Amino acid sequence: MADRQKGSEVAQFAQRRQLTVLFCDLVDSTALASRLDPEDTADVYRDFRDACAAIIEAAGGYVAKYMGDGVMAYFGYPTAHEDDAERAVHAAVGLVRGAAELRTSPDVRLAARVGIATGLVVVGDLVGERSSEARDVVGETPNLAARLQAAAAPNEILVSNHTRRLAAGLFTFEDGGRPPLKGIKLESSVWRVVGARLVPDRFRARQPVARAPMMGREAELETLFEVWRACQGGGVRIVGIVGEAGIGKSRLADEFHRAIASRTPHIWLEGGGVQLFSNTPFYPVAQAIHRRLSDGRPLGPDELLQRLAHSLALVGIGDDALALIAELIDAAPPDAGPPIAGEQRRRALIGALADWLVRSATRWPTVLAIQDLQWVDPSTVEFLEELIARAAQARLLILYTARPDTPAAWATAETRITLRPLDRESARNLVTATAASALAPDLLERIVSRAGGVPLFAEELALLVGDEAREAPAAIPSALSDLLMARLDQVGPAKELAQMVAVLGDDAPLPLLGAVAGLGEAELAAALDRLVAADLLVAHEANGRRSYAFRHALIQTAAYETLLRQPRRGLHKRAAEAMREQLPELAERHPEVLAQHWLKAGEHREAVAAWRRAAAVATARHALREALYAAEQGIAVIGSLQASAELERDEIYLQNLVVNAAGGVEGYASPRVLAAIERSKRLAEQHGGVAEALQRALGEWAARSSRGDYRGAAEPGDRYVQLARSEGGEGALACAQMILLTRYRQGDLASAEAAFRAGESYFQHHEFLRQAGAAPQVYGSAATVAWLLGLGEEATRRSDLSLELCKAIGPYDLAYARHMAAQLHVLRGDATKAERLASENILVAVANGYGPLASLTRITLGRALAALGSAREGAALIEAALFGPGVRGARGSQTLYLTWFAEALVAAGDAEGAGRALEEALGVNPGETYFRPETLRVRGDLARARGRVDDAEADYQAAVALARSMGAAALAQRAMSSLAGLRGSQGRRDGRGTVGA
């Protein structure tokens, strides 16, 4: 018990997350100690540590540990930032510079070396001390950072490839190869930091060379063009592009810049706020000036000063402003500067900057683009306010990007463009254009759903998909990890509630969330409000029930993945127990959710019971794919447990549900159905009672019967009928009569009709109707039997009853009933009704994933089209369906389908093909006789058309004899009419009188 308590304490504080770890130490500290007095050495160490702490903390890092003459720091914990890898490299540059600036004695210069690595770790209170000081870290990342630091040369910074990718474009790196690192096998190069790079902005720095075209922002881009055109007439215009991180603000501004570059001569000045420098005065302005003067190339201070002086002189600005602005951009100052300091100097700089931009914008149309306004320092905001006040006559467009909650008074722009998530079509196009290879449609849709309309998410997920990918990436792309974690850390204690919502799934009902969180009503409401206000969660109301979901699937994943296994399991267990004990109606309505919680809690026996319930509920709802998924999940869990009689009985039940569900979705001839039947049979030989035996016999009969193996189906069918009559209830008796009814396919129409009439009182029993396809099979088959017997009105009644009954059962049964009804219309000669019903049914079957049913309905549609004059189209449709998935390899009803194919070929003028189809129809399944008279009749028609009168007469006579022996009055009448027509055309009579007497 003590161990479990301690484990829960560890779970409460430790977490999984991406972390950037930095190690730094003094070079040759042992030699230094030998040269200095011990007290002086202690002072050096103290000064070095103090300098390290100041630099690391200023960059947003956390000093986790001092180690003699070195320090270990975390970037991304306990608080994450969107740019932790960049912050770590920035700090490393400062550490190397800071070490060189420390002085110990005239002849001693200090040097530092730094190693940085980024990756997944477990960090926090790993020993359960419940202390705010506990910040231990476990994983390969800290080991790699330490080894890189040991391998670095004096004043050198080595970073892992992962860190380099995250900071790429913002710093210059050199390939450091793969140096030997003790205990670590490098899969890629390490990198040496050369220095910071001058880049236009973070957006362009991180873009791949060939990026996808911008998608879904055409209207917003046109709005920018309209404002730009208005700006040409004079006056300052302010446009804000507002939206969450990754929504495409910078991309839209960049596309606007590209578009106007070739349209209108103008000046483009661009800078941006950076979270790390949000308190550095005029940082974005200095960026913008530096970039404009240097064209993105590194320049020495003297050349930079010359260019600045030239730009100022062009608009008539003198040396006083030159000195102020030169100091701002670290250019070499002129010999003399204005004798002012402090606040007066800052105000003078604001005035000089505003004057320069106003004069420039008066002469040339100018755009001042400020990225990430939410991180702009107060001095820059003050400058922008001054600029707006002075620029009434200038041709100036101030374009800024910002997060939705940016607190800037002047940011109430004249034009505010709020970017929403991309529509699904635009997101789909973006993923397709970004992915390295073509994506399967289902994979594409999963990526689009996971991205939630955020372009950055869509691109990063698409880039993760390799050529052989079959699944959407489950993990968070590393480029997004810091961004998502920063959003979660910003909500403080409410982050724990966010983790609970992540555990509860895509839609967390408020009652369940309250039960799991264990918070008071007011406290829970306040935390939820904070998560909604932070745009992490959205609230939904449906049927009087309030629930919460993450705005984006990736944020949910980030919240979930921070949890260690033990607390994660604990929360899933709490959720399952709450559903079972406090919210039983929720468990009853969504047993599949309960099963997932038990499974993820590690309670596998409970999970089996829940999956069994979920499969049964889905089967009763005729949600076949959901039933199949639940049954196979339950079987998989059983396979992970030690065998027992109880579990094997559970598996028998689930395997039989697989037969039922997969039979409807894939056809009973599918390998999955056959495997489930075989497994169920082996288990039932050792375990199981009457119910299991009935299920096994029914599944075996259905599989054999649907494949046209009527002889093989007889034994399990007879077994089922015997068991049902001796020990089964009304549902079992209904199935028994169904088995007897379907023997009409072997030509026994009389007993089939008797079976239907005897079973009519059972066929609407709830246990029978729960079985997918049972009702349409019974009533559809009974309608076919009635038509064959010549009972046309009764056939219509049974078909109409099937359609009406199946409307209330579910989509699969209704689709099956429509398929059978369309077949009946073809048999009766009403091709128009058959064509309309079959066309509608194919759409429904395809939309619901009923592949085999869609194929069979296409055969009916093809026969109807042939009768309506589209013979070639109809024949092609039948041929494609006959040899497609779900039909190929099965022999059930092949006599009928091949005969219809032959009739379509005859109508299309392909007599040779029709002849082959008819021979195949007669030979494919000799035991299937119910439609054989019609096949013989059609062959007789073909022989007659070819002038083979004797062959035609023989086929007609055989068709009449077979139909009469079965009692198939409708087919006998057709064959007799054909025979009469033949004899009438030849002027012949037999000795017994006219045909049909």
mmCIF file of C-alpha atoms in Angstrom, residues 293-573:
data_model
loop_
_atom_site.group_PDB
_atom_site.id
_atom_site.type_symbol
_atom_site.label_atom_id
_atom_site.label_comp_id
_atom_site.label_asym_id
_atom_site.label_seq_id
_atom_site.Cartn_x
_atom_site.Cartn_y
_atom_site.Cartn_z
ATOM 1 C CA LEU A 293 19.221 48.527 -44.933
ATOM 2 C CA SER A 294 21.030 45.201 -45.247
ATOM 3 C CA ASP A 295 18.650 43.369 -47.631
ATOM 4 C CA GLY A 296 19.060 40.352 -45.387
ATOM 5 C CA ARG A 297 22.890 40.244 -45.775
ATOM 6 C CA PRO A 298 25.376 40.561 -42.925
ATOM 7 C CA LEU A 299 26.931 44.041 -42.906
ATOM 8 C CA GLY A 300 29.652 45.556 -40.772
ATOM 9 C CA PRO A 301 28.772 48.557 -38.559
ATOM 10 C CA ASP A 302 30.509 51.077 -40.848
ATOM 11 C CA GLU A 303 28.652 50.006 -43.980
ATOM 12 C CA LEU A 304 25.385 49.858 -42.051
ATOM 13 C CA LEU A 305 25.973 53.421 -40.857
ATOM 14 C CA GLN A 306 26.683 54.626 -44.397
ATOM 15 C CA ARG A 307 23.449 53.132 -45.681
ATOM 16 C CA LEU A 308 21.485 54.612 -42.805
ATOM 17 C CA ALA A 309 22.929 58.064 -43.414
ATOM 18 C CA HIS A 310 22.064 57.836 -47.103
ATOM 19 C CA SER A 311 18.449 56.802 -46.384
ATOM 20 C CA LEU A 312 17.963 59.628 -43.906
ATOM 21 C CA ALA A 313 19.529 62.172 -46.256
ATOM 22 C CA LEU A 314 17.096 61.189 -49.031
ATOM 23 C CA VAL A 315 14.222 62.602 -46.971
ATOM 24 C CA GLY A 316 16.130 65.504 -45.429
ATOM 25 C CA ILE A 317 16.861 64.174 -41.944
ATOM 26 C CA GLY A 318 20.080 65.325 -40.258
ATOM 27 C CA ASP A 319 22.824 64.073 -37.946
ATOM 28 C CA ASP A 320 20.914 64.251 -34.654
ATOM 29 C CA ALA A 321 18.460 61.578 -35.834
ATOM 30 C CA LEU A 322 21.336 59.654 -37.420
ATOM 31 C CA ALA A 323 23.102 59.295 -34.059
ATOM 32 C CA LEU A 324 19.968 58.114 -32.292
ATOM 33 C CA ILE A 325 18.954 55.563 -34.921
ATOM 34 C CA ALA A 326 22.541 54.335 -35.459
ATOM 35 C CA GLU A 327 22.752 53.500 -31.776
ATOM 36 C CA LEU A 328 19.441 51.619 -32.010
ATOM 37 C CA ILE A 329 20.660 49.297 -34.783
ATOM 38 C CA ASP A 330 24.207 48.833 -33.405
ATOM 39 C CA ALA A 331 25.816 50.717 -36.267
ATOM 40 C CA ALA A 332 29.024 52.641 -35.635
ATOM 41 C CA PRO A 333 27.972 56.026 -34.129
ATOM 42 C CA PRO A 334 29.034 59.278 -35.785
ATOM 43 C CA ASP A 335 31.695 61.419 -34.108
ATOM 44 C CA ALA A 336 29.187 63.636 -32.389
ATOM 45 C CA GLY A 337 25.764 62.965 -31.003
ATOM 46 C CA PRO A 338 23.032 64.937 -29.298
ATOM 47 C CA PRO A 339 23.789 65.758 -25.641
ATOM 48 C CA ILE A 340 20.646 64.134 -24.236
ATOM 49 C CA ALA A 341 20.073 61.046 -22.124
ATOM 50 C CA GLY A 342 17.414 58.960 -20.378
ATOM 51 C CA GLU A 343 13.727 59.578 -21.052
ATOM 52 C CA GLN A 344 14.461 62.656 -23.124
ATOM 53 C CA ARG A 345 16.681 60.554 -25.411
ATOM 54 C CA ARG A 346 13.986 57.883 -25.741
ATOM 55 C CA ARG A 347 11.368 60.487 -26.676
ATOM 56 C CA ALA A 348 13.765 61.991 -29.175
ATOM 57 C CA LEU A 349 14.304 58.587 -30.753
ATOM 58 C CA ILE A 350 10.529 58.043 -31.072
ATOM 59 C CA GLY A 351 10.221 61.431 -32.764
ATOM 60 C CA ALA A 352 13.131 60.749 -35.126
ATOM 61 C CA LEU A 353 11.771 57.365 -36.143
ATOM 62 C CA ALA A 354 8.246 58.716 -36.706
ATOM 63 C CA ASP A 355 9.591 61.690 -38.685
ATOM 64 C CA TRP A 356 11.664 59.405 -40.922
ATOM 65 C CA LEU A 357 8.745 57.065 -41.723
ATOM 66 C CA VAL A 358 6.278 59.891 -42.316
ATOM 67 C CA ARG A 359 8.653 61.662 -44.729
ATOM 68 C CA SER A 360 9.351 58.399 -46.567
ATOM 69 C CA ALA A 361 5.676 57.494 -46.762
ATOM 70 C CA THR A 362 4.881 60.957 -48.110
ATOM 71 C CA ARG A 363 7.232 60.359 -51.055
ATOM 72 C CA TRP A 364 6.675 56.600 -51.577
ATOM 73 C CA PRO A 365 3.815 54.265 -50.605
ATOM 74 C CA THR A 366 5.024 52.431 -47.511
ATOM 75 C CA VAL A 367 4.013 49.339 -45.604
ATOM 76 C CA LEU A 368 5.091 48.904 -41.999
ATOM 77 C CA ALA A 369 4.434 45.251 -41.136
ATOM 78 C CA ILE A 370 4.601 44.289 -37.466
ATOM 79 C CA GLN A 371 4.383 40.574 -36.780
ATOM 80 C CA ASP A 372 3.161 39.200 -33.440
ATOM 81 C CA LEU A 373 1.922 42.424 -31.928
ATOM 82 C CA GLN A 374 1.159 40.586 -28.682
ATOM 83 C CA TRP A 375 4.928 40.419 -27.992
ATOM 84 C CA VAL A 376 5.829 43.986 -28.998
ATOM 85 C CA ASP A 377 7.544 46.019 -26.284
ATOM 86 C CA PRO A 378 5.850 49.140 -24.778
ATOM 87 C CA SER A 379 8.337 51.544 -26.423
ATOM 88 C CA THR A 380 7.477 50.198 -29.877
ATOM 89 C CA VAL A 381 3.757 50.567 -29.126
ATOM 90 C CA GLU A 382 4.419 54.166 -28.116
ATOM 91 C CA PHE A 383 6.305 54.753 -31.366
ATOM 92 C CA LEU A 384 3.409 53.317 -33.393
ATOM 93 C CA GLU A 385 0.960 55.631 -31.636
ATOM 94 C CA GLU A 386 3.186 58.615 -32.421
ATOM 95 C CA LEU A 387 3.535 57.516 -36.029
ATOM 96 C CA ILE A 388 -0.235 57.205 -36.490
ATOM 97 C CA ALA A 389 -0.768 60.678 -35.034
ATOM 98 C CA ARG A 390 1.702 62.238 -37.514
ATOM 99 C CA ALA A 391 0.918 60.272 -40.687
ATOM 100 C CA ALA A 392 -2.412 61.781 -41.680
ATOM 101 C CA GLN A 393 -1.111 62.888 -45.103
ATOM 102 C CA ALA A 394 1.327 60.038 -45.758
ATOM 103 C CA ARG A 395 0.642 56.979 -47.896
ATOM 104 C CA LEU A 396 1.230 54.550 -45.071
ATOM 105 C CA LEU A 397 -0.248 51.105 -44.400
ATOM 106 C CA ILE A 398 0.409 49.684 -40.952
ATOM 107 C CA LEU A 399 -0.188 45.957 -41.132
ATOM 108 C CA TYR A 400 0.059 43.906 -37.972
ATOM 109 C CA THR A 401 -0.579 40.303 -36.977
ATOM 110 C CA ALA A 402 -1.729 39.432 -33.492
ATOM 111 C CA ARG A 403 -3.321 36.804 -31.308
ATOM 112 C CA PRO A 404 -7.000 37.352 -30.478
ATOM 113 C CA ASP A 405 -6.366 38.507 -26.909
ATOM 114 C CA THR A 406 -3.692 41.127 -27.724
ATOM 115 C CA PRO A 407 -4.092 44.054 -25.248
ATOM 116 C CA ALA A 408 -3.205 47.072 -27.414
ATOM 117 C CA ALA A 409 -5.469 50.105 -27.382
ATOM 118 C CA TRP A 410 -4.515 51.322 -30.868
ATOM 119 C CA ALA A 411 -4.872 47.796 -32.281
ATOM 120 C CA THR A 412 -8.560 48.459 -32.877
ATOM 121 C CA ALA A 413 -7.701 48.692 -36.561
ATOM 122 C CA GLU A 414 -9.882 50.308 -39.173
ATOM 123 C CA THR A 415 -9.877 46.939 -40.915
ATOM 124 C CA ARG A 416 -9.651 43.782 -38.835
ATOM 125 C CA ILE A 417 -9.269 40.460 -40.605
ATOM 126 C CA THR A 418 -10.042 37.594 -38.259
ATOM 127 C CA LEU A 419 -8.780 34.291 -39.609
ATOM 128 C CA ARG A 420 -10.960 31.282 -38.932
ATOM 129 C CA PRO A 421 -9.998 27.623 -39.384
ATOM 130 C CA LEU A 422 -9.858 26.525 -43.004
ATOM 131 C CA ASP A 423 -12.918 24.877 -44.460
ATOM 132 C CA ARG A 424 -12.529 21.172 -45.034
ATOM 133 C CA GLU A 425 -11.960 21.439 -48.773
ATOM 134 C CA SER A 426 -9.169 24.010 -48.377
ATOM 135 C CA ALA A 427 -7.556 21.954 -45.617
ATOM 136 C CA ARG A 428 -7.755 18.871 -47.802
ATOM 137 C CA ASN A 429 -6.048 20.696 -50.663
ATOM 138 C CA LEU A 430 -3.337 22.005 -48.337
ATOM 139 C CA VAL A 431 -2.526 18.550 -46.963
ATOM 140 C CA THR A 432 -2.477 17.070 -50.461
ATOM 141 C CA ALA A 433 -0.102 19.770 -51.707
ATOM 142 C CA THR A 434 2.203 19.443 -48.685
ATOM 143 C CA ALA A 435 2.493 15.653 -48.413
ATOM 144 C CA ALA A 436 5.487 14.057 -50.080
ATOM 145 C CA SER A 437 3.321 11.491 -51.865
ATOM 146 C CA ALA A 438 -0.299 10.844 -52.758
ATOM 147 C CA LEU A 439 -2.455 9.973 -49.746
ATOM 148 C CA ALA A 440 -5.214 7.401 -49.601
ATOM 149 C CA PRO A 441 -8.615 9.108 -49.182
ATOM 150 C CA ASP A 442 -9.253 7.760 -45.681
ATOM 151 C CA LEU A 443 -5.765 8.772 -44.508
ATOM 152 C CA LEU A 444 -6.222 12.231 -45.998
ATOM 153 C CA GLU A 445 -9.517 12.670 -44.151
ATOM 154 C CA ARG A 446 -7.984 11.593 -40.830
ATOM 155 C CA ILE A 447 -5.185 14.132 -41.187
ATOM 156 C CA VAL A 448 -7.644 16.874 -42.097
ATOM 157 C CA SER A 449 -9.808 16.058 -39.082
ATOM 158 C CA ARG A 450 -6.819 15.983 -36.756
ATOM 159 C CA ALA A 451 -5.571 19.367 -38.003
ATOM 160 C CA GLY A 452 -8.865 21.046 -37.173
ATOM 161 C CA GLY A 453 -8.563 23.634 -39.932
ATOM 162 C CA VAL A 454 -5.293 25.121 -38.630
ATOM 163 C CA PRO A 455 -2.890 25.417 -41.594
ATOM 164 C CA LEU A 456 0.266 24.954 -39.509
ATOM 165 C CA PHE A 457 -1.133 21.776 -37.966
ATOM 166 C CA ALA A 458 -2.176 20.485 -41.383
ATOM 167 C CA GLU A 459 1.244 21.106 -42.929
ATOM 168 C CA GLU A 460 3.207 19.584 -40.051
ATOM 169 C CA LEU A 461 1.014 16.468 -39.989
ATOM 170 C CA ALA A 462 1.285 16.111 -43.744
ATOM 171 C CA LEU A 463 5.076 16.349 -43.550
ATOM 172 C CA LEU A 464 5.098 13.482 -41.039
ATOM 173 C CA VAL A 465 3.395 11.128 -43.482
ATOM 174 C CA GLY A 466 5.909 8.970 -45.324
ATOM 175 C CA ASP A 467 5.524 7.129 -48.587
ATOM 176 C CA GLU A 468 4.362 3.952 -46.876
ATOM 177 C CA ALA A 469 2.145 5.597 -44.252
ATOM 178 C CA ARG A 470 -1.220 4.034 -43.677
ATOM 179 C CA GLU A 471 -2.227 5.967 -40.569
ATOM 180 C CA ALA A 472 -2.428 9.628 -39.669
ATOM 181 C CA PRO A 473 0.445 10.543 -37.323
ATOM 182 C CA ALA A 474 -0.563 9.805 -33.744
ATOM 183 C CA ALA A 475 2.236 11.784 -32.119
ATOM 184 C CA ILE A 476 2.587 15.544 -32.039
ATOM 185 C CA PRO A 477 5.027 16.923 -34.612
ATOM 186 C CA SER A 478 8.043 18.207 -32.711
ATOM 187 C CA ALA A 479 7.743 21.602 -34.386
ATOM 188 C CA LEU A 480 4.351 22.025 -32.681
ATOM 189 C CA SER A 481 5.148 20.537 -29.292
ATOM 190 C CA ASP A 482 6.436 23.726 -27.647
ATOM 191 C CA LEU A 483 3.594 25.772 -29.105
ATOM 192 C CA LEU A 484 0.906 23.439 -27.795
ATOM 193 C CA MET A 485 2.536 22.975 -24.415
ATOM 194 C CA ALA A 486 2.869 26.730 -23.992
ATOM 195 C CA ARG A 487 -0.862 27.111 -24.529
ATOM 196 C CA LEU A 488 -1.559 24.506 -21.876
ATOM 197 C CA ASP A 489 0.886 25.972 -19.356
ATOM 198 C CA GLN A 490 -0.676 29.415 -19.709
ATOM 199 C CA VAL A 491 -3.890 28.325 -17.968
ATOM 200 C CA GLY A 492 -2.124 27.467 -14.711
ATOM 201 C CA PRO A 493 -3.936 25.027 -12.392
ATOM 202 C CA ALA A 494 -6.735 24.622 -14.937
ATOM 203 C CA LYS A 495 -4.242 22.553 -16.938
ATOM 204 C CA GLU A 496 -5.011 19.575 -14.682
ATOM 205 C CA LEU A 497 -8.663 19.813 -15.653
ATOM 206 C CA ALA A 498 -7.625 20.010 -19.311
ATOM 207 C CA GLN A 499 -5.761 16.735 -18.830
ATOM 208 C CA MET A 500 -8.925 15.170 -17.404
ATOM 209 C CA VAL A 501 -10.956 16.360 -20.387
ATOM 210 C CA ALA A 502 -8.285 14.829 -22.635
ATOM 211 C CA VAL A 503 -8.677 11.509 -20.831
ATOM 212 C CA LEU A 504 -12.452 11.573 -21.224
ATOM 213 C CA GLY A 505 -12.188 11.764 -24.996
ATOM 214 C CA ASP A 506 -13.530 13.819 -27.858
ATOM 215 C CA ASP A 507 -16.652 14.962 -26.023
ATOM 216 C CA ALA A 508 -16.631 15.071 -22.210
ATOM 217 C CA PRO A 509 -20.113 15.311 -20.632
ATOM 218 C CA LEU A 510 -20.230 17.776 -17.752
ATOM 219 C CA PRO A 511 -21.631 15.270 -15.204
ATOM 220 C CA LEU A 512 -18.839 12.795 -15.979
ATOM 221 C CA LEU A 513 -16.209 15.516 -15.875
ATOM 222 C CA GLY A 514 -17.485 16.655 -12.496
ATOM 223 C CA ALA A 515 -17.430 13.111 -11.149
ATOM 224 C CA VAL A 516 -13.854 12.500 -12.313
ATOM 225 C CA ALA A 517 -12.473 15.897 -11.283
ATOM 226 C CA GLY A 518 -13.935 15.784 -7.792
ATOM 227 C CA LEU A 519 -14.236 19.580 -7.710
ATOM 228 C CA GLY A 520 -16.994 21.710 -6.282
ATOM 229 C CA GLU A 521 -19.507 23.104 -8.741
ATOM 230 C CA ALA A 522 -18.159 26.665 -8.564
ATOM 231 C CA GLU A 523 -14.525 25.587 -8.787
ATOM 232 C CA LEU A 524 -15.252 23.314 -11.743
ATOM 233 C CA ALA A 525 -17.194 26.030 -13.561
ATOM 234 C CA ALA A 526 -14.391 28.566 -13.047
ATOM 235 C CA ALA A 527 -11.730 26.195 -14.391
ATOM 236 C CA LEU A 528 -13.850 25.293 -17.404
ATOM 237 C CA ASP A 529 -14.541 28.958 -18.129
ATOM 238 C CA ARG A 530 -10.818 29.624 -18.093
ATOM 239 C CA LEU A 531 -10.136 26.799 -20.543
ATOM 240 C CA VAL A 532 -12.897 28.039 -22.846
ATOM 241 C CA ALA A 533 -11.628 31.631 -22.626
ATOM 242 C CA ALA A 534 -8.140 30.392 -23.540
ATOM 243 C CA ASP A 535 -9.593 28.801 -26.685
ATOM 244 C CA LEU A 536 -8.548 25.351 -25.549
ATOM 245 C CA LEU A 537 -12.051 23.972 -25.035
ATOM 246 C CA VAL A 538 -15.425 24.567 -26.626
ATOM 247 C CA ALA A 539 -18.741 23.905 -24.906
ATOM 248 C CA HIS A 540 -21.641 22.109 -26.586
ATOM 249 C CA GLU A 541 -25.306 21.851 -25.654
ATOM 250 C CA ALA A 542 -27.366 18.979 -27.040
ATOM 251 C CA ASN A 543 -30.585 17.485 -25.737
ATOM 252 C CA GLY A 544 -30.209 19.369 -22.489
ATOM 253 C CA ARG A 545 -26.714 17.941 -21.937
ATOM 254 C CA ARG A 546 -23.643 20.131 -21.684
ATOM 255 C CA SER A 547 -20.293 18.733 -22.758
ATOM 256 C CA TYR A 548 -16.794 19.972 -23.508
ATOM 257 C CA ALA A 549 -14.309 19.155 -26.247
ATOM 258 C CA PHE A 550 -10.888 20.418 -27.272
ATOM 259 C CA ARG A 551 -10.925 22.958 -30.047
ATOM 260 C CA HIS A 552 -8.174 21.017 -31.813
ATOM 261 C CA ALA A 553 -7.296 17.339 -31.643
ATOM 262 C CA LEU A 554 -3.566 18.108 -31.372
ATOM 263 C CA ILE A 555 -4.075 20.168 -28.219
ATOM 264 C CA GLN A 556 -6.011 17.255 -26.738
ATOM 265 C CA THR A 557 -3.140 14.933 -27.616
ATOM 266 C CA ALA A 558 -0.643 17.316 -26.022
ATOM 267 C CA ALA A 559 -2.654 17.432 -22.790
ATOM 268 C CA TYR A 560 -3.046 13.650 -22.745
ATOM 269 C CA GLU A 561 0.591 12.898 -23.475
ATOM 270 C CA THR A 562 1.873 14.974 -20.561
ATOM 271 C CA LEU A 563 0.368 12.409 -18.180
ATOM 272 C CA LEU A 564 2.528 9.530 -17.046
ATOM 273 C CA ARG A 565 1.138 6.031 -17.444
ATOM 274 C CA GLN A 566 0.124 5.586 -13.816
ATOM 275 C CA PRO A 567 -1.926 8.759 -13.378
ATOM 276 C CA ARG A 568 -3.319 8.271 -16.875
ATOM 277 C CA ARG A 569 -4.558 4.821 -15.922
ATOM 278 C CA GLY A 570 -5.898 6.186 -12.669
ATOM 279 C CA LEU A 571 -7.959 8.823 -14.436
ATOM 280 C CA HIS A 572 -9.334 6.274 -16.909
ATOM 281 C CA LYS A 573 -10.308 4.031 -14.004
#
